[in-house]
Tab-separated table of C-alpha atoms in Angstrom:
chain	number	residue	atom	x	y	z
V	11	MET	CA	0.000	0.000	0.000
V	12	VAL	CA	2.742	2.432	0.976
V	13	GLY	CA	4.735	1.576	-2.145
V	14	ALA	CA	1.708	2.079	-4.367
V	15	ALA	CA	0.929	5.432	-2.755
V	16	ALA	CA	4.529	6.576	-3.158
V	17	SER	CA	4.570	5.471	-6.783
V	18	SER	CA	1.308	7.291	-7.426
V	19	SER	CA	2.661	10.468	-5.810
V	20	ILE	CA	5.844	10.326	-7.858
V	21	SER	CA	3.840	9.831	-11.036
V	22	TYR	CA	1.625	12.786	-10.171
V	23	VAL	CA	4.602	15.044	-9.491
V	24	ALA	CA	6.274	13.896	-12.712
V	25	ALA	CA	3.124	14.635	-14.700
V	26	LEU	CA	2.790	18.017	-13.020
V	27	TRP	CA	6.397	18.861	-13.831
V	28	ALA	CA	5.987	17.718	-17.435
V	29	SER	CA	2.934	19.936	-17.774
V	30	PHE	CA	4.810	22.896	-16.265
V	31	ALA	CA	7.854	22.330	-18.492
V	32	ALA	CA	5.628	22.365	-21.566
V	33	THR	CA	4.135	25.711	-20.558
V	34	ALA	CA	5.260	28.916	-22.283
V	35	PRO	CA	8.116	30.680	-20.436
V	36	VAL	CA	6.088	33.789	-19.576
V	37	ARG	CA	3.368	31.605	-18.121
V	38	GLN	CA	5.963	29.622	-16.160
V	39	PHE	CA	7.271	32.789	-14.565
V	40	GLN	CA	3.792	34.090	-13.840
V	41	LEU	CA	2.823	30.836	-12.117
V	42	LEU	CA	5.963	30.816	-9.982
V	43	TYR	CA	5.786	34.516	-9.161
V	44	CYS	CA	2.122	34.622	-8.192
V	45	SER	CA	2.346	31.372	-6.224
V	46	TRP	CA	5.273	32.753	-4.216
V	47	LEU	CA	3.370	35.966	-3.429
V	48	VAL	CA	0.209	34.074	-2.487
V	49	LEU	CA	2.120	31.933	0.005
V	50	THR	CA	4.036	34.882	1.468
V	51	LEU	CA	0.978	37.089	1.863
V	52	SER	CA	-1.099	34.244	3.277
V	53	PHE	CA	1.446	33.689	6.044
V	54	SER	CA	1.982	37.406	6.700
V	55	LEU	CA	-1.537	38.843	6.458
V	56	ARG	CA	-2.475	38.312	10.102
V	57	HIS	CA	0.783	39.940	11.215
V	58	HIS	CA	0.160	42.885	8.897
V	59	VAL	CA	-3.382	43.286	10.202
V	60	ARG	CA	-2.236	43.178	13.822
V	61	PHE	CA	0.427	45.789	13.104
V	62	TYR	CA	-2.007	48.021	11.241
V	63	ASP	CA	-4.616	47.753	13.997
V	64	TRP	CA	-2.099	49.435	16.275
V	65	PHE	CA	-0.460	51.741	13.733
V	66	SER	CA	-3.636	53.282	12.318
V	67	SER	CA	-4.805	54.319	15.799
V	68	SER	CA	-1.384	55.030	17.326
V	69	GLY	CA	-1.626	58.808	17.266
V	70	LEU	CA	1.771	59.075	15.547
V	71	SER	CA	2.076	61.847	12.985
V	72	LEU	CA	3.593	59.430	10.481
V	73	ALA	CA	0.492	57.227	10.828
V	74	LYS	CA	-1.389	59.861	8.834
V	75	ARG	CA	0.796	59.260	5.792
V	76	ARG	CA	0.620	56.595	3.103
V	77	GLY	CA	2.868	55.686	0.211
V	78	LEU	CA	5.723	53.523	-0.993
V	79	GLY	CA	9.144	53.595	0.601
V	80	ALA	CA	10.033	54.690	4.098
V	81	HIS	CA	9.339	58.406	3.540
V	82	PRO	CA	6.676	57.428	2.293
V	83	GLY	CA	6.367	58.873	-1.211
V	84	LYS	CA	3.489	59.374	-3.601
V	85	LEU	CA	2.918	56.607	-6.118
V	86	TYR	CA	4.945	57.465	-9.213
V	87	GLY	CA	5.565	60.820	-7.539
V	88	VAL	CA	1.970	61.841	-8.262
V	89	LEU	CA	-0.718	59.814	-6.475
V	90	THR	CA	-1.323	59.703	-2.719
V	91	PRO	CA	-2.976	56.447	-1.633
V	92	PRO	CA	-6.008	56.703	0.657
V	93	CYS	CA	-5.804	55.742	4.327
V	94	LEU	CA	-7.649	52.490	4.908
V	95	THR	CA	-9.354	51.382	8.080
V	96	PRO	CA	-8.111	48.127	9.650
V	97	LEU	CA	-11.114	46.287	8.213
V	98	GLN	CA	-10.468	47.735	4.766
V	99	LEU	CA	-6.814	46.707	4.983
V	100	ARG	CA	-7.822	43.149	5.821
V	101	LEU	CA	-10.235	43.104	2.875
V	102	ALA	CA	-7.589	44.584	0.570
V	103	GLY	CA	-5.092	41.930	1.663
V	104	ILE	CA	-7.578	39.104	1.192
V	105	SER	CA	-8.567	40.516	-2.197
V	106	LEU	CA	-4.925	40.787	-3.268
V	107	ILE	CA	-4.278	37.173	-2.295
V	108	GLY	CA	-7.487	36.124	-4.025
V	109	CYS	CA	-6.675	37.910	-7.291
V	110	LEU	CA	-3.132	36.550	-7.354
V	111	ALA	CA	-4.475	33.049	-6.763
V	112	ALA	CA	-7.197	33.529	-9.387
V	113	SER	CA	-4.543	34.420	-11.970
V	114	ILE	CA	-2.976	30.970	-11.620
V	115	PRO	CA	-5.740	29.032	-13.442
V	116	GLN	CA	-5.764	29.952	-17.106
V	117	VAL	CA	-9.093	31.755	-16.947
V	118	ALA	CA	-8.650	35.465	-17.675
V	119	PRO	CA	-5.315	35.641	-15.799
V	120	ARG	CA	-4.494	39.110	-17.088
V	121	VAL	CA	-7.699	40.515	-15.638
V	122	PHE	CA	-6.736	39.228	-12.203
V	123	LEU	CA	-3.145	40.377	-12.662
V	124	PHE	CA	-4.345	43.902	-13.380
V	125	LEU	CA	-6.585	43.824	-10.319
V	126	SER	CA	-3.601	42.558	-8.319
V	127	PHE	CA	-1.540	45.458	-9.656
V	128	LEU	CA	-4.141	47.963	-8.429
V	129	LEU	CA	-4.570	46.224	-5.079
V	130	SER	CA	-0.807	46.104	-4.490
V	131	LEU	CA	-0.715	49.894	-4.880
V	132	LEU	CA	-3.458	50.090	-2.266
V	133	TYR	CA	-2.244	47.459	0.208
V	134	PHE	CA	1.519	47.944	0.503
V	135	PRO	CA	1.440	51.761	0.959
V	136	GLN	CA	-0.619	51.281	4.134
V	137	LEU	CA	2.216	49.267	5.685
V	138	PHE	CA	5.194	51.478	4.862
V	139	ALA	CA	6.255	51.429	8.532
V	140	GLU	CA	6.154	47.624	8.871
V	141	CYS	CA	9.596	46.012	8.928
V	142	THR	CA	9.205	43.544	6.040
V	143	ILE	CA	7.443	46.017	3.725
V	144	SER	CA	9.168	49.304	4.546
V	145	GLY	CA	11.772	50.755	2.215
V	146	HIS	CA	12.219	49.229	-1.230
V	147	SER	CA	11.308	45.631	-0.457
V	148	THR	CA	7.915	45.670	-2.212
V	149	ILE	CA	8.384	48.279	-4.938
V	150	VAL	CA	8.906	45.730	-7.719
V	151	VAL	CA	5.613	43.928	-7.049
V	152	PRO	CA	3.282	46.443	-8.770
V	153	SER	CA	5.657	46.822	-11.710
V	154	VAL	CA	6.051	43.105	-12.381
V	155	LEU	CA	2.287	42.640	-12.133
V	156	PHE	CA	1.709	45.480	-14.595
V	157	LEU	CA	4.193	44.083	-17.110
V	158	LEU	CA	2.594	40.643	-16.815
V	159	THR	CA	-0.791	42.260	-17.392
V	160	CYS	CA	0.528	43.415	-20.767
V	161	ALA	CA	1.586	39.872	-21.762
V	162	PRO	CA	-0.870	38.572	-24.403
V	163	CYS	CA	0.623	35.079	-24.266
V	164	LEU	CA	-1.057	34.557	-20.886
V	165	ASP	CA	-4.463	34.493	-22.598
V	166	HIS	CA	-4.864	31.179	-24.382
V	167	GLU	CA	-7.608	32.680	-26.541
V	168	LEU	CA	-5.065	34.919	-28.279
V	169	GLU	CA	-2.823	32.004	-29.288
V	170	SER	CA	0.284	34.088	-28.646
V	171	HIS	CA	3.669	32.612	-27.781
V	172	SER	CA	5.489	35.926	-27.445
V	173	GLU	CA	8.386	36.088	-25.020
V	174	TRP	CA	9.089	39.825	-24.974
V	175	PRO	CA	7.472	40.340	-21.525
V	176	LEU	CA	10.315	38.317	-19.980
V	177	THR	CA	12.896	40.521	-21.673
V	178	LEU	CA	11.202	43.725	-20.525
V	179	ILE	CA	10.936	42.479	-16.944
V	180	ARG	CA	14.610	41.515	-17.037
V	181	ILE	CA	15.539	44.956	-18.360
V	182	TYR	CA	13.379	46.620	-15.710
V	183	LEU	CA	15.001	44.733	-12.842
V	184	SER	CA	18.528	44.872	-14.237
V	185	SER	CA	18.421	48.654	-14.505
V	186	GLY	CA	17.732	48.960	-10.776
V	187	TYR	CA	20.514	46.593	-9.775
V	188	PHE	CA	22.984	48.238	-12.145
V	189	ALA	CA	22.158	51.704	-10.808
V	190	SER	CA	22.461	50.498	-7.217
V	191	GLY	CA	25.917	49.097	-7.929
V	192	MET	CA	26.963	52.301	-9.671
V	193	CYS	CA	25.808	54.366	-6.684
V	194	LYS	CA	28.186	52.353	-4.502
V	195	LEU	CA	31.021	52.699	-6.988
V	196	LEU	CA	30.509	56.449	-7.420
V	197	CYS	CA	30.267	57.063	-3.669
V	198	GLY	CA	33.522	55.186	-3.232
V	199	ILE	CA	35.166	57.420	-5.823
V	200	ARG	CA	33.690	60.559	-4.261
V	201	PHE	CA	35.013	59.768	-0.784
V	202	GLY	CA	38.224	58.089	-1.879
V	203	ARG	CA	37.340	54.763	-0.283
V	204	PHE	CA	36.703	51.492	-2.080
V	205	TRP	CA	33.188	50.286	-1.296
V	206	GLY	CA	34.242	46.653	-1.611
V	207	SER	CA	36.594	46.943	1.340
V	208	GLY	CA	35.785	44.342	3.977
V	209	THR	CA	35.241	47.022	6.582
V	210	THR	CA	32.172	48.251	4.679
V	211	LEU	CA	30.277	44.979	4.878
V	212	GLY	CA	31.411	44.498	8.468
V	213	SER	CA	30.114	47.946	9.372
V	214	TYR	CA	26.667	47.335	7.876
V	215	ILE	CA	26.428	43.937	9.559
V	216	PHE	CA	27.415	45.576	12.854
V	217	ASP	CA	24.626	48.139	12.399
V	218	GLY	CA	22.103	45.344	11.897
V	219	MET	CA	23.236	43.564	15.057
V	220	TRP	CA	21.776	46.455	17.058
V	221	SER	CA	18.424	47.006	15.354
V	222	ARG	CA	17.772	43.469	14.090
V	223	PRO	CA	19.568	41.127	16.494
V	224	ALA	CA	19.616	37.465	15.529
V	225	GLY	CA	19.898	34.145	17.323
V	226	PRO	CA	23.190	32.544	18.357
V	227	ILE	CA	23.827	30.686	15.085
V	228	VAL	CA	23.376	33.761	12.896
V	229	ARG	CA	25.295	35.907	15.358
V	230	ALA	CA	28.205	33.480	15.162
V	231	LEU	CA	28.174	33.873	11.365
V	232	GLN	CA	28.008	37.664	11.674
V	233	GLU	CA	30.976	37.674	14.030
V	234	PHE	CA	32.897	35.309	11.747
V	235	ILE	CA	32.599	37.766	8.851
V	236	ILE	CA	33.254	40.922	10.886
V	237	LEU	CA	36.391	39.374	12.375
V	238	ARG	CA	37.693	38.476	8.903
V	239	PRO	CA	37.727	41.669	6.824
V	240	ARG	CA	39.486	39.936	3.948
V	241	VAL	CA	36.637	37.447	3.661
V	242	SER	CA	34.098	40.252	3.788
V	243	SER	CA	36.128	42.125	1.145
V	244	ILE	CA	35.514	39.236	-1.231
V	245	LEU	CA	31.815	39.174	-0.357
V	246	ALA	CA	31.364	42.953	-0.612
V	247	THR	CA	33.265	43.276	-3.882
V	248	GLY	CA	31.378	40.319	-5.294
V	249	ALA	CA	28.056	41.893	-4.308
V	250	MET	CA	28.894	45.190	-5.998
V	251	VAL	CA	30.172	43.464	-9.141
V	252	LEU	CA	27.026	41.320	-9.209
V	253	GLU	CA	24.775	44.381	-9.075
V	254	ILE	CA	26.648	46.075	-11.910
V	255	ALA	CA	26.763	42.834	-13.926
V	256	PHE	CA	22.968	42.628	-13.867
V	257	VAL	CA	23.043	44.899	-16.910
V	258	LEU	CA	24.240	41.886	-18.920
V	259	ALA	CA	21.441	39.566	-17.792
V	260	PRO	CA	18.880	40.521	-20.488
V	261	THR	CA	21.369	39.835	-23.275
V	262	ASN	CA	21.916	36.102	-22.842
V	263	ASP	CA	20.045	33.205	-21.232
V	264	ASN	CA	23.139	31.613	-19.699
V	265	ILE	CA	24.230	34.891	-18.130
V	266	SER	CA	20.647	35.434	-17.021
V	267	VAL	CA	20.522	32.137	-15.119
V	268	PHE	CA	23.891	32.789	-13.477
V	269	ILE	CA	22.825	36.288	-12.416
V	270	GLY	CA	19.418	35.097	-11.214
V	271	VAL	CA	20.795	32.323	-9.007
V	272	ASN	CA	23.406	34.618	-7.489
V	273	GLY	CA	20.757	37.289	-6.970
V	274	LEU	CA	18.681	34.873	-4.903
V	275	ILE	CA	21.756	33.958	-2.843
V	276	PHE	CA	22.598	37.651	-2.477
V	277	HIS	CA	19.215	38.530	-0.955
V	278	ALA	CA	19.194	35.444	1.251
V	279	GLY	CA	22.570	36.563	2.581
V	280	ILE	CA	21.253	40.058	3.302
V	281	LEU	CA	18.329	38.569	5.212
V	282	VAL	CA	20.589	36.377	7.321
V	283	LEU	CA	23.406	38.845	7.965
V	284	GLN	CA	21.471	42.110	8.248
V	285	GLY	CA	17.912	41.011	8.915
V	286	LEU	CA	16.587	42.990	5.938
V	287	ASP	CA	13.854	41.021	4.199
V	288	PHE	CA	14.144	41.271	0.431
V	289	VAL	CA	13.285	37.587	0.163
V	290	SER	CA	9.541	37.702	0.799
V	291	TYR	CA	8.479	40.175	-1.892
V	292	TRP	CA	11.533	41.060	-3.974
V	293	SER	CA	13.278	37.728	-4.565
V	294	PRO	CA	10.418	36.063	-6.485
V	295	CYS	CA	10.900	38.546	-9.329
V	296	LEU	CA	14.405	37.101	-9.818
V	297	LEU	CA	12.796	33.900	-11.052
V	298	VAL	CA	12.358	35.736	-14.350
V	299	PHE	CA	16.089	35.260	-14.925
V	300	LEU	CA	15.757	31.498	-14.457
V	301	VAL	CA	12.989	31.000	-16.996
V	302	GLY	CA	14.620	30.776	-20.404
V	303	ILE	CA	13.617	32.213	-23.733
V	304	PRO	CA	13.708	29.153	-26.025
V	305	SER	CA	14.730	31.181	-29.039
V	306	SER	CA	17.737	32.545	-27.105
V	307	GLU	CA	17.015	35.737	-29.002
V	308	PRO	CA	15.750	38.277	-26.461
V	309	TRP	CA	15.993	41.225	-28.852
V	310	THR	CA	14.197	39.310	-31.591
V	311	ALA	CA	11.419	38.695	-29.080
V	312	VAL	CA	11.233	42.427	-28.368
V	313	LEU	CA	11.082	43.314	-32.067
V	314	ASN	CA	8.383	40.707	-32.630
V	315	GLY	CA	6.370	42.243	-29.819
V	316	LEU	CA	6.707	45.705	-31.322
V	317	GLU	CA	5.713	44.469	-34.768
V	318	HIS	CA	2.971	41.950	-34.031
V	319	GLU	CA	1.553	42.921	-30.625
V	320	THR	CA	1.983	46.674	-30.681
V	321	GLY	CA	-1.042	47.504	-28.542
V	322	PHE	CA	0.192	45.335	-25.692
V	323	PHE	CA	3.880	46.023	-26.196
V	324	ILE	CA	3.871	49.846	-26.211
V	325	PRO	CA	2.444	50.370	-22.668
V	326	ALA	CA	4.884	47.805	-21.270
V	327	ALA	CA	7.815	49.337	-23.150
V	328	ILE	CA	6.970	52.861	-21.947
V	329	TYR	CA	6.665	51.632	-18.362
V	330	THR	CA	10.027	49.873	-18.608
V	331	ALA	CA	11.637	52.918	-20.231
V	332	LEU	CA	10.518	55.126	-17.336
V	333	GLN	CA	12.259	52.793	-14.897
V	334	VAL	CA	15.414	52.665	-17.020
V	335	PHE	CA	15.456	56.473	-17.236
V	336	THR	CA	15.048	56.756	-13.454
V	337	ALA	CA	17.863	54.271	-12.897
V	338	VAL	CA	20.326	55.627	-15.454
V	339	THR	CA	19.901	59.225	-14.287
V	340	LEU	CA	20.028	58.145	-10.606
V	341	ARG	CA	16.985	60.352	-10.170
V	342	ASP	CA	16.027	59.367	-6.639
V	343	PHE	CA	19.677	59.639	-5.618
V	344	TRP	CA	19.625	63.368	-6.411
V	345	LEU	CA	15.917	64.227	-6.235
V	346	ASP	CA	12.697	62.958	-4.653
V	347	ASP	CA	11.452	59.394	-4.968
V	348	VAL	CA	9.139	58.380	-7.796
V	349	LEU	CA	8.533	54.878	-6.480
V	350	PRO	CA	8.048	52.227	-7.688
V	351	PHE	CA	10.619	53.538	-10.214
V	352	SER	CA	14.002	53.713	-8.499
V	353	CYS	CA	17.770	53.528	-8.876
V	354	CYS	CA	17.768	51.668	-5.534
V	355	PRO	CA	20.354	53.843	-3.724
V	356	MET	CA	20.959	51.577	-0.739
V	357	PHE	CA	24.040	51.114	1.471
V	358	MET	CA	25.995	53.473	-0.753
V	359	LEU	CA	28.622	54.808	1.635
V	360	PRO	CA	31.937	52.954	2.036
V	361	ARG	CA	32.083	52.473	5.791
V	362	ASN	CA	34.343	51.331	8.585
V	363	ILE	CA	33.174	50.674	12.135
V	364	TYR	CA	36.092	52.824	13.290
V	365	ASP	CA	35.951	55.584	10.673
V	366	ASP	CA	35.585	59.242	11.643
V	367	TRP	CA	32.111	59.622	10.167
V	368	PRO	CA	28.870	59.804	12.187
V	369	LYS	CA	27.614	56.611	13.800
V	370	TRP	CA	23.975	55.907	14.548
V	371	PHE	CA	22.522	52.809	16.190
V	372	THR	CA	19.043	51.748	17.257
V	373	MET	CA	17.956	49.181	19.824
V	374	THR	CA	14.333	48.167	20.179
V	375	ASP	CA	12.123	45.287	21.189
V	376	SER	CA	8.983	44.208	19.352
V	377	PRO	CA	5.903	43.676	21.507
V	378	ILE	CA	3.565	44.149	18.524
V	379	ASN	CA	4.435	40.808	16.961
V	380	GLY	CA	5.729	39.281	20.187
V	381	SER	CA	8.848	38.158	18.375
V	382	CYS	CA	11.610	40.364	16.965
V	383	THR	CA	12.286	43.056	14.385
V	384	ARG	CA	13.265	40.422	11.840
V	385	GLN	CA	9.734	39.025	11.662
V	386	ALA	CA	6.578	40.310	9.967
V	387	GLY	CA	4.374	42.515	12.106
V	388	ALA	CA	7.108	44.584	13.762
V	389	MET	CA	7.652	48.280	13.184
V	390	GLU	CA	10.634	49.152	11.014
V	391	PRO	CA	13.372	50.009	13.561
V	392	LEU	CA	15.863	51.973	11.483
V	393	TYR	CA	14.392	55.109	9.985
V	394	TRP	CA	12.485	57.276	12.459
V	395	SER	CA	14.357	59.070	15.231
V	396	PRO	CA	14.736	62.489	16.912
V	397	VAL	CA	17.931	63.109	14.909
V	398	SER	CA	16.626	62.767	11.357
V	399	PRO	CA	14.852	65.726	9.705
V	400	VAL	CA	13.652	63.377	6.954
V	401	PHE	CA	12.279	60.723	9.325
V	402	TYR	CA	11.760	62.920	12.368
V	403	MET	CA	10.094	61.521	15.473
V	404	SER	CA	10.261	63.501	18.703
V	405	VAL	CA	10.992	61.810	22.014
V	406	GLU	CA	7.515	62.715	23.236
V	407	GLU	CA	5.933	61.115	20.197
V	408	ALA	CA	8.172	58.070	20.591
V	409	LYS	CA	6.490	57.458	23.941
V	410	LEU	CA	3.382	56.490	21.971
V	411	LEU	CA	5.264	53.469	20.639
V	412	PRO	CA	4.501	50.144	22.329
V	413	GLN	CA	8.134	49.117	21.913
V	414	LYS	CA	11.020	50.429	23.966
V	415	VAL	CA	13.572	52.230	21.825
V	416	ALA	CA	17.006	53.688	22.417
V	417	TRP	CA	18.847	55.683	19.756
V	418	PHE	CA	22.486	56.532	20.259
V	419	GLY	CA	25.537	57.563	18.295
V	420	SER	CA	27.758	60.480	17.375
V	421	THR	CA	27.458	63.136	14.672
V	422	THR	CA	31.025	64.396	14.470
V	423	GLY	CA	33.009	64.263	11.235
V	424	CYS	CA	29.882	64.629	9.131
V	425	PRO	CA	30.612	65.069	5.377
V	426	PRO	CA	28.851	68.093	3.829
V	427	GLU	CA	26.610	65.827	1.742
V	428	ILE	CA	25.292	64.121	4.875
V	429	ARG	CA	24.751	67.108	7.183
V	430	LYS	CA	21.269	67.683	5.763
V	431	PHE	CA	20.230	64.321	7.210
V	432	VAL	CA	20.934	65.460	10.791
V	433	VAL	CA	18.840	68.088	12.594
V	434	PRO	CA	20.961	71.200	13.349
V	435	GLU	CA	20.767	70.881	17.133
V	436	CYS	CA	22.257	67.381	16.980
V	437	GLN	CA	25.118	68.106	14.596
V	438	ASP	CA	28.770	67.832	15.680
V	439	GLN	CA	27.927	65.999	18.901
V	440	PRO	CA	30.396	63.361	20.171
V	441	PHE	CA	27.630	61.476	21.969
V	442	VAL	CA	23.894	61.576	21.296
V	443	LEU	CA	21.335	59.504	23.189
V	444	PHE	CA	17.544	59.432	23.037
V	445	SER	CA	15.050	56.917	24.366
V	446	ASN	CA	11.346	56.626	25.082
V	447	PHE	CA	11.886	55.106	28.528
V	448	GLU	CA	14.274	55.504	31.436
V	449	LEU	CA	17.621	53.811	30.918
V	450	SER	CA	19.583	52.206	33.719
V	451	LYS	CA	22.992	53.507	34.739
V	452	GLU	CA	24.513	50.233	33.573
V	453	LEU	CA	23.057	50.710	30.100
V	454	ASN	CA	24.053	54.374	29.945
V	455	ASP	CA	27.624	53.508	30.858
V	456	ALA	CA	27.735	50.688	28.316
V	457	LEU	CA	26.498	52.968	25.528
V	458	ARG	CA	29.197	55.500	26.294
V	459	LEU	CA	31.831	52.770	26.256
V	460	VAL	CA	30.640	51.610	22.837
V	461	MET	CA	30.795	55.112	21.394
V	462	ALA	CA	34.180	55.819	22.959
V	463	GLU	CA	35.458	52.701	21.212
V	464	VAL	CA	34.038	53.291	17.718
V	465	THR	CA	34.774	57.031	17.599
V	466	CYS	CA	38.470	56.690	18.352
V	467	GLY	CA	39.267	57.729	14.780
V	468	ARG	CA	41.501	54.751	14.004
V	469	PRO	CA	40.238	53.067	10.801
V	470	ASP	CA	43.045	50.507	11.063
V	471	HIS	CA	41.217	49.058	14.075
V	472	GLY	CA	38.625	47.793	11.602
V	473	TRP	CA	41.217	45.217	10.553
V	474	ASP	CA	42.358	44.344	14.086
V	475	ARG	CA	40.735	41.055	15.107
V	476	SER	CA	41.428	41.389	18.820
V	477	ARG	CA	39.986	44.908	18.835
V	478	LEU	CA	36.918	43.749	16.942
V	479	LYS	CA	36.443	40.824	19.333
V	480	GLY	CA	36.375	43.207	22.258
V	481	LEU	CA	33.876	45.452	20.485
V	482	LEU	CA	31.569	42.538	19.643
V	483	LEU	CA	31.624	41.370	23.253
V	484	LEU	CA	30.805	44.897	24.413
V	485	GLN	CA	27.990	45.089	21.862
V	486	GLN	CA	26.485	41.842	23.113
V	487	GLN	CA	26.667	42.979	26.730
V	488	THR	CA	25.112	46.340	25.855
V	489	LEU	CA	22.297	44.695	23.922
V	490	GLN	CA	21.593	42.394	26.859
V	491	ALA	CA	21.557	45.385	29.209
V	492	PHE	CA	19.025	47.053	26.909
V	493	ASN	CA	16.825	43.952	26.830
V	494	ASP	CA	16.886	43.721	30.622
V	495	CYS	CA	16.108	47.411	30.980
V	496	ALA	CA	13.282	47.253	28.418
V	497	ALA	CA	11.763	44.190	30.092
V	498	ALA	CA	11.846	45.930	33.471
V	499	SER	CA	10.188	48.990	31.952
V	500	HIS	CA	7.419	46.866	30.414
V	501	ARG	CA	6.805	45.222	33.791
V	502	ALA	CA	6.622	48.627	35.442
V	503	ASP	CA	4.161	49.828	32.794
V	504	ALA	CA	1.992	46.756	33.310
V	505	ALA	CA	2.015	47.208	37.078
V	506	ALA	CA	1.095	50.876	36.727
V	507	THR	CA	-1.966	50.059	34.631
V	508	GLN	CA	-3.310	47.378	36.978
V	509	PRO	CA	-6.048	48.471	39.393
V	510	VAL	CA	-4.951	48.733	42.995
V	511	GLU	CA	-6.918	46.567	45.433
V	512	HIS	CA	-7.595	48.139	48.808
V	513	LYS	CA	-7.847	45.645	51.607
V	514	LYS	CA	-10.288	46.335	54.413
V	515	THR	CA	-8.821	46.304	57.855
V	516	SER	CA	-10.917	44.938	60.645
């Protein structure tokens, strides 16, 4: 019986795979992409709803805003999304999942893809402050859905086998990666420091260890890389080269597969080492590089689309061209965001834990999701603080947060290009500390020790393993002191809100 059941299961899987392999490449990608999003959203929806229940009624000034990115910005720089109620958000999320799932059967898939495109521009902007959706992590979702909407080969009634949608999606994505890599390269040239230096990756990992602390296994990996700058030099240089090399992906299927696989590994590494989730909503778009164009002629496919399917091709080509223009001109590097179009200017500065530039760290817990800031349902920990004029949050307003937060750092040695990102009253300060609860003396002392260590102005210490070991131990002790202090503060808050029972004395 068991053998027969196993044989039947294997036969079913083999038949399913054979059916999938015989499907047109655009359809293959659409099935994989939408299935990934359906699974991710299905697991995350309840966490998003719980977060939004709090956020929409939090009283925070930023809770009145909606849009893509952390700012957040207007859609395409023009449209401001409406503010939904918690019930409306739940319905929008369920509808988005439903439309994505409905596009999987071959019954009017493009209709459901277009509805998914509209719903994604309604749903994700509500959650711009949630840790897995904030920033750029979801900006490719609406664009990929729109480009798939323009793909006539998804409608079996049209009897189209065109492959140009894959090429346009590859061009769209590659332009963002290429621009992101160029931002890193240009910033390195501007400041006379090579971005691929191992101290850069170590510095960004060190930042993440404060705001998105991980478990012991991941922490051991983080420490391994930080303590070996030459290893991280290879990783950092490889990451930058990979981003720039994305520009070659649309030109050849073999290059495309190589780039796509490494892109998936790249984002998985970012999730593990820094806690930034580009896996849930961004990584599925990279599957487009793994689905081949049988003709191996991507430009022929584009020309065929222009000649034979002009009405579908032109809107998709214009949309892609707008992204390419935004990326090539580095528009959101110099000017305001026009998300979802972006040059993806992330982690641009070549850093060193011990350099003489400003340092800024955040520690927070996550009572909203009852887990940590690496999991869905937590508030994004990095952006908002009393020091940033772009993401300003006063200390008084921070007291409305359910989580305990401590921001600390220094603002000395600030390059002219960066001064605008620090409020005037906090500029040129050797030690800056803000929190929304009372910190213990032990924690205060530990924070000052950390800053005294990293602001010593000795970049060569970034290559000194014994020095780095001492810093990592101090960081772990400081983080533990914060956790203890935050837990004590939560207990005090709970005790203060409990009714006091008065005993009668006889």
